[in-house]
């Protein structure tokens, strides 16, 4: 049977000393490491959140700059297109003027050649008509 004597007090004291020794040597260091690990992870989470918010802000700024650059590009393209159309009109007008001048020059040249040919034909008209009449009549008109 169990008897209560001084050995029970020694066993209780032994148990308490063992608990204190385990607490000092084993449990406290483990609890301290777990606490440090939780603090480290909490720090990592706050860093992740701050970096994530900075990344989203940066992405927003980049997207705004891209939109602005596209808008500026379209404006520049439209401006250059307008300048190109103005230049095209100038070139076409100049080409039309040159073509018209060339046509007028050729027209005057042809008119001059027609007048020269008429004068030559008029000079030869009497000879041609006399020769034609001779051939039609079959005799000489002299």
XYZ file of N, CA and C in Angstrom:
426
model
N 0.789 -1.163 0.000
C 0.000 0.000 0.000
C 0.847 1.249 0.000
N 0.199 2.333 -0.280
C 0.941 3.579 -0.342
C 0.989 4.173 1.061
N 2.184 4.492 1.400
C 2.331 5.130 2.702
C 2.874 6.539 2.495
N 2.350 7.456 3.240
C 2.773 8.847 3.139
C 3.878 9.046 4.167
N 5.043 9.315 3.680
C 6.174 9.574 4.554
C 7.063 10.627 3.901
N 8.246 10.699 4.362
C 9.150 11.739 3.872
C 9.550 11.506 2.413
N 9.524 10.258 1.872
C 9.893 9.985 0.484
C 8.908 10.644 -0.483
N 7.661 10.773 -0.032
C 6.672 11.489 -0.875
C 7.078 12.940 -1.008
N 7.553 13.536 0.052
C 7.991 14.936 -0.003
C 9.225 15.054 -0.905
N 10.100 14.058 -0.864
C 11.281 14.073 -1.711
C 10.850 13.940 -3.183
N 9.869 13.062 -3.432
C 9.374 12.877 -4.802
C 8.721 14.167 -5.315
N 7.966 14.853 -4.465
C 7.323 16.124 -4.853
C 8.404 17.170 -5.118
N 9.396 17.236 -4.266
C 10.483 18.197 -4.443
C 11.260 17.860 -5.710
N 11.510 16.576 -5.947
C 12.208 16.132 -7.145
C 11.409 16.531 -8.393
N 10.105 16.324 -8.325
C 9.232 16.693 -9.454
C 9.261 18.191 -9.703
N 9.194 18.990 -8.628
C 9.220 20.454 -8.771
C 10.572 20.918 -9.308
N 11.664 20.337 -8.835
C 12.996 20.706 -9.327
C 13.102 20.342 -10.810
N 12.586 19.174 -11.183
C 12.612 18.752 -12.592
C 11.788 19.713 -13.457
N 10.627 20.124 -12.983
C 9.778 21.069 -13.736
C 10.486 22.407 -13.898
N 11.119 22.884 -12.830
C 11.839 24.161 -12.904
C 13.019 24.023 -13.867
N 13.758 22.922 -13.779
C 14.910 22.713 -14.671
C 14.449 22.604 -16.125
N 13.367 21.848 -16.389
C 12.843 21.723 -17.758
C 12.345 23.073 -18.272
N 11.712 23.812 -17.385
C 11.210 25.137 -17.785
C 12.367 26.037 -18.178
N 13.434 26.038 -17.370
C 14.572 26.920 -17.628
C 15.372 26.421 -18.838
N 15.622 25.137 -18.902
C 16.503 24.614 -19.929
C 15.805 24.301 -21.256
N 14.523 23.958 -21.241
C 13.874 23.489 -22.460
C 12.699 24.364 -22.888
N 11.744 24.577 -22.041
C 10.499 25.236 -22.433
C 10.695 26.725 -22.752
N 11.418 27.462 -21.919
C 11.632 28.895 -22.173
C 12.361 29.130 -23.501
N 13.470 28.442 -23.791
C 14.135 28.665 -25.084
C 13.231 28.333 -26.271
N 12.449 27.282 -26.134
C 11.541 26.921 -27.242
C 10.471 27.992 -27.401
N 9.885 28.448 -26.275
C 8.878 29.514 -26.353
C 9.480 30.795 -26.903
N 10.740 31.092 -26.541
C 11.414 32.292 -27.053
C 11.628 32.178 -28.568
N 12.039 30.993 -29.040
C 12.227 30.802 -30.484
C 10.900 30.919 -31.231
N 9.848 30.374 -30.650
C 8.516 30.463 -31.285
C 8.060 31.917 -31.335
N 8.294 32.675 -30.232
C 7.926 34.099 -30.208
C 8.717 34.880 -31.261
N 10.028 34.628 -31.361
C 10.857 35.308 -32.358
C 10.396 34.952 -33.777
N 10.046 33.692 -33.960
C 9.575 33.259 -35.286
C 8.271 33.963 -35.659
N 7.354 34.081 -34.686
C 6.089 34.787 -34.947
C 6.345 36.253 -35.273
N 7.264 36.882 -34.516
C 7.595 38.280 -34.793
C 8.212 38.433 -36.178
N 9.086 37.482 -36.529
C 9.731 37.517 -37.841
C 8.696 37.389 -38.955
N 7.774 36.440 -38.800
C 6.726 36.258 -39.809
C 5.794 37.459 -39.878
N 5.502 38.064 -38.712
C 4.675 39.267 -38.709
C 5.401 40.397 -39.453
N 6.723 40.494 -39.237
C 7.509 41.498 -39.961
C 7.507 41.218 -41.457
N 7.634 39.939 -41.809
C 7.592 39.569 -43.234
C 6.246 39.925 -43.853
N 5.178 39.661 -43.122
C 3.837 39.971 -43.644
C 3.648 41.465 -43.833
N 4.138 42.249 -42.881
C 4.002 43.709 -43.035
C 4.865 44.198 -44.201
N 6.065 43.600 -44.367
C 6.910 43.957 -45.513
C 6.225 43.581 -46.825
N 5.614 42.398 -46.844
C 4.910 41.949 -48.051
C 3.764 42.896 -48.379
N 3.019 43.293 -47.366
C 1.900 44.213 -47.610
C 2.391 45.570 -48.095
N 3.448 46.080 -47.478
C 3.946 47.399 -47.910
C 4.530 47.315 -49.322
N 5.273 46.236 -49.605
C 5.821 46.086 -50.950
C 4.716 45.868 -51.981
N 3.687 45.142 -51.596
C 2.563 44.913 -52.499
C 1.833 46.223 -52.807
N 1.636 47.042 -51.784
C 0.970 48.328 -52.017
C 1.851 49.249 -52.864
N 3.167 49.226 -52.622
C 4.071 50.035 -53.444
C 4.069 49.548 -54.888
N 4.033 48.216 -55.058
C 4.007 47.662 -56.414
C 2.729 48.052 -57.142
N 1.592 48.005 -56.445
C 0.335 48.390 -57.098
C 0.329 49.885 -57.414
N 0.904 50.708 -56.534
C 1.007 52.138 -56.823
C 1.902 52.380 -58.036
N 3.024 51.662 -58.067
C 3.940 51.808 -59.206
C 3.268 51.348 -60.494
N 2.527 50.251 -60.419
C 1.817 49.762 -61.607
C 0.789 50.795 -62.072
N 0.123 51.424 -61.123
C -0.841 52.477 -61.475
C -0.162 53.658 -62.147
N 0.986 54.075 -61.608
C 1.723 55.186 -62.218
C 2.217 54.810 -63.607
N 2.719 53.587 -63.734
C 3.213 53.137 -65.039
C 2.060 53.105 -66.037
N 0.917 52.584 -65.617
C -0.244 52.517 -66.515
C -0.692 53.926 -66.923
N -0.664 54.854 -65.974
C -1.038 56.237 -66.302
C -0.047 56.834 -67.300
N 1.236 56.539 -67.107
C 2.241 57.059 -68.040
C 2.097 56.421 -69.412
N 1.739 55.144 -69.447
C 1.527 54.472 -70.737
C 0.344 55.095 -71.461
N -0.736 55.334 -70.726
C -1.913 55.959 -71.334
C -1.562 57.352 -71.851
N -0.806 58.104 -71.055
C -0.404 59.447 -71.474
C 0.506 59.387 -72.703
N 1.433 58.422 -72.706
C 2.344 58.285 -73.852
C 1.573 57.897 -75.112
N 0.594 57.013 -74.972
C -0.229 56.641 -76.129
C -1.007 57.845 -76.654
N -1.573 58.599 -75.720
C -2.332 59.790 -76.131
C -1.421 60.778 -76.842
N -0.232 61.006 -76.272
C 0.720 61.904 -76.922
C 1.140 61.371 -78.288
N 1.317 60.050 -78.369
C 1.680 59.440 -79.652
C 0.597 59.635 -80.695
N -0.661 59.440 -80.288
C -1.760 59.635 -81.234
C -1.858 61.095 -81.668
N -1.661 62.006 -80.712
C -1.692 63.430 -81.070
C -0.566 63.762 -82.044
N 0.620 63.242 -81.770
C 1.770 63.498 -82.651
C 1.518 62.884 -84.027
N 0.939 61.684 -84.044
C 0.644 61.019 -85.320
C -0.365 61.847 -86.121
N -1.418 62.325 -85.430
C -2.412 63.144 -86.127
C -1.789 64.444 -86.637
N -0.911 65.031 -85.824
C -0.245 66.265 -86.238
C 0.621 66.018 -87.480
N 1.399 64.948 -87.442
C 2.255 64.624 -88.586
C 1.410 64.264 -89.811
N 0.295 63.611 -89.586
C -0.593 63.256 -90.690
C -1.152 64.531 -91.328
N -1.548 65.473 -90.493
C -2.042 66.749 -91.009
C -0.976 67.495 -91.790
N 0.241 67.522 -91.248
C 1.344 68.179 -91.962
C 1.613 67.469 -93.284
N 1.526 66.145 -93.279
C 1.728 65.380 -94.506
C 0.664 65.691 -95.543
N -0.580 65.848 -95.086
C -1.662 66.172 -96.017
C -1.469 67.567 -96.605
N -1.044 68.512 -95.775
C -0.784 69.872 -96.277
C 0.340 69.829 -97.304
N 1.396 69.097 -96.972
C 2.527 68.984 -97.898
C 2.096 68.280 -99.184
N 1.249 67.266 -99.048
C 0.746 66.556 -100.230
C -0.045 67.506 -101.128
N -0.884 68.343 -100.516
C -1.660 69.301 -101.305
C -0.744 70.282 -102.034
N 0.310 70.728 -101.334
C 1.253 71.642 -101.973
C 1.926 70.971 -103.165
N 2.382 69.733 -102.951
C 3.080 69.013 -104.027
C 2.136 68.757 -105.194
N 0.900 68.361 -104.894
C -0.066 68.103 -105.969
C -0.410 69.386 -106.725
N -0.549 70.501 -105.986
C -0.847 71.774 -106.642
C 0.318 72.187 -107.540
N 1.537 72.008 -107.059
C 2.713 72.345 -107.855
C 2.797 71.451 -109.086
N 2.526 70.168 -108.905
C 2.554 69.240 -110.048
C 1.462 69.593 -111.049
N 0.277 69.979 -110.549
C -0.810 70.363 -111.442
C -0.440 71.622 -112.226
N 0.195 72.582 -111.543
C 0.626 73.800 -112.232
C 1.659 73.477 -113.305
N 2.614 72.619 -112.959
C 3.635 72.248 -113.938
C 3.002 71.513 -115.117
N 2.066 70.599 -114.814
C 1.410 69.845 -115.887
C 0.599 70.784 -116.769
N -0.100 71.730 -116.150
C -0.910 72.683 -116.915
C -0.015 73.561 -117.790
N 1.109 73.980 -117.226
C 2.044 74.801 -117.996
C 2.608 73.991 -119.160
N 2.916 72.724 -118.905
C 3.449 71.860 -119.958
C 2.397 71.628 -121.043
N 1.145 71.404 -120.615
C 0.053 71.208 -121.587
C -0.142 72.471 -122.417
N -0.100 73.631 -121.757
C -0.268 74.900 -122.479
C 0.878 75.105 -123.462
N 2.084 74.753 -123.046
C 3.242 74.882 -123.914
C 3.097 73.977 -125.141
N 2.677 72.734 -124.888
C 2.486 71.787 -125.999
C 1.342 72.249 -126.894
N 0.275 72.786 -126.281
C -0.860 73.290 -127.054
C -0.417 74.429 -127.973
N 0.384 75.336 -127.414
C 0.892 76.446 -128.229
C 1.807 75.923 -129.340
N 2.616 74.933 -129.018
C 3.515 74.359 -130.019
C 2.701 73.691 -131.130
N 1.668 72.934 -130.728
C 0.822 72.269 -131.736
C 0.078 73.299 -132.580
N -0.430 74.335 -131.921
C -1.123 75.392 -132.660
C -0.170 76.039 -133.659
N 1.052 76.290 -133.232
C 2.056 76.861 -134.136
C 2.343 75.927 -135.298
N 2.468 74.625 -134.996
C 2.725 73.660 -136.061
C 1.532 73.560 -137.019
N 0.325 73.647 -136.466
C -0.882 73.621 -137.325
C -0.889 74.844 -138.237
N -0.549 76.010 -137.671
C -0.510 77.224 -138.494
C 0.546 77.111 -139.589
N 1.710 76.556 -139.237
C 2.769 76.372 -140.237
C 2.279 75.407 -141.318
N 1.625 74.317 -140.905
C 1.120 73.342 -141.876
C 0.049 73.966 -142.751
N -0.825 74.800 -142.183
C -1.858 75.487 -142.972
C -1.233 76.410 -143.997
N -0.231 77.148 -143.544
C 0.445 78.066 -144.471
C 1.093 77.288 -145.613
N 1.717 76.150 -145.252
C 2.360 75.336 -146.285
C 1.319 74.757 -147.228
N 0.186 74.310 -146.654
C -0.871 73.753 -147.494
C -1.516 74.835 -148.359
N -1.675 76.038 -147.780
C -2.252 77.132 -148.568
C -1.339 77.480 -149.740
N -0.046 77.432 -149.483
C 0.897 77.745 -150.561
C 0.825 76.680 -151.652
N 0.628 75.465 -151.245
C 0.566 74.373 -152.214
C -0.857 74.106 -152.695
N -1.847 74.820 -152.175
C -3.248 74.576 -152.504
C -3.525 74.775 -153.994
N -3.003 75.834 -154.538
C -3.224 76.069 -155.974
C -2.635 74.942 -156.795
N -1.442 74.513 -156.453
C -0.805 73.442 -157.209
C -1.585 72.139 -157.031
N -2.060 71.860 -155.808
C -2.830 70.636 -155.566
C -4.168 70.680 -156.303
N -4.839 71.811 -156.250
C -6.148 71.903 -156.915
C -5.990 71.786 -158.426
N -4.981 72.384 -158.974
C -4.715 72.281 -160.415
C -4.416 70.824 -160.761
N -3.602 70.168 -159.997
C -3.241 68.790 -160.273
C -4.460 67.888 -160.134
N -5.298 68.123 -159.132
C -6.513 67.339 -158.938
C -7.470 67.532 -160.100
N -7.637 68.763 -160.518
C -8.534 69.047 -161.646
C -8.033 68.360 -162.906
N -6.746 68.345 -163.099
C -6.183 67.687 -164.282
C -6.450 66.191 -164.202
N -6.313 65.607 -163.089
C -6.557 64.175 -162.971
C -8.024 63.855 -163.144
N -8.899 64.688 -162.607
C -10.343 64.447 -162.734
C -10.774 64.646 -164.187
N -10.303 65.718 -164.787
C -10.706 65.991 -166.155
C -9.944 65.135 -167.164
N -8.814 64.707 -166.799
C -8.002 63.897 -167.643
C -7.277 64.692 -168.709
N -7.183 65.951 -168.573
C -6.467 66.795 -169.508
C -5.754 67.887 -168.771
N -4.924 68.621 -169.436
C -4.114 69.678 -168.884
C -4.908 70.976 -168.871
N -4.725 71.789 -167.795
C -5.450 73.041 -167.643
C -4.636 74.259 -168.001
N -3.564 74.156 -168.561
C -2.713 75.287 -168.781
C -3.157 76.298 -169.765
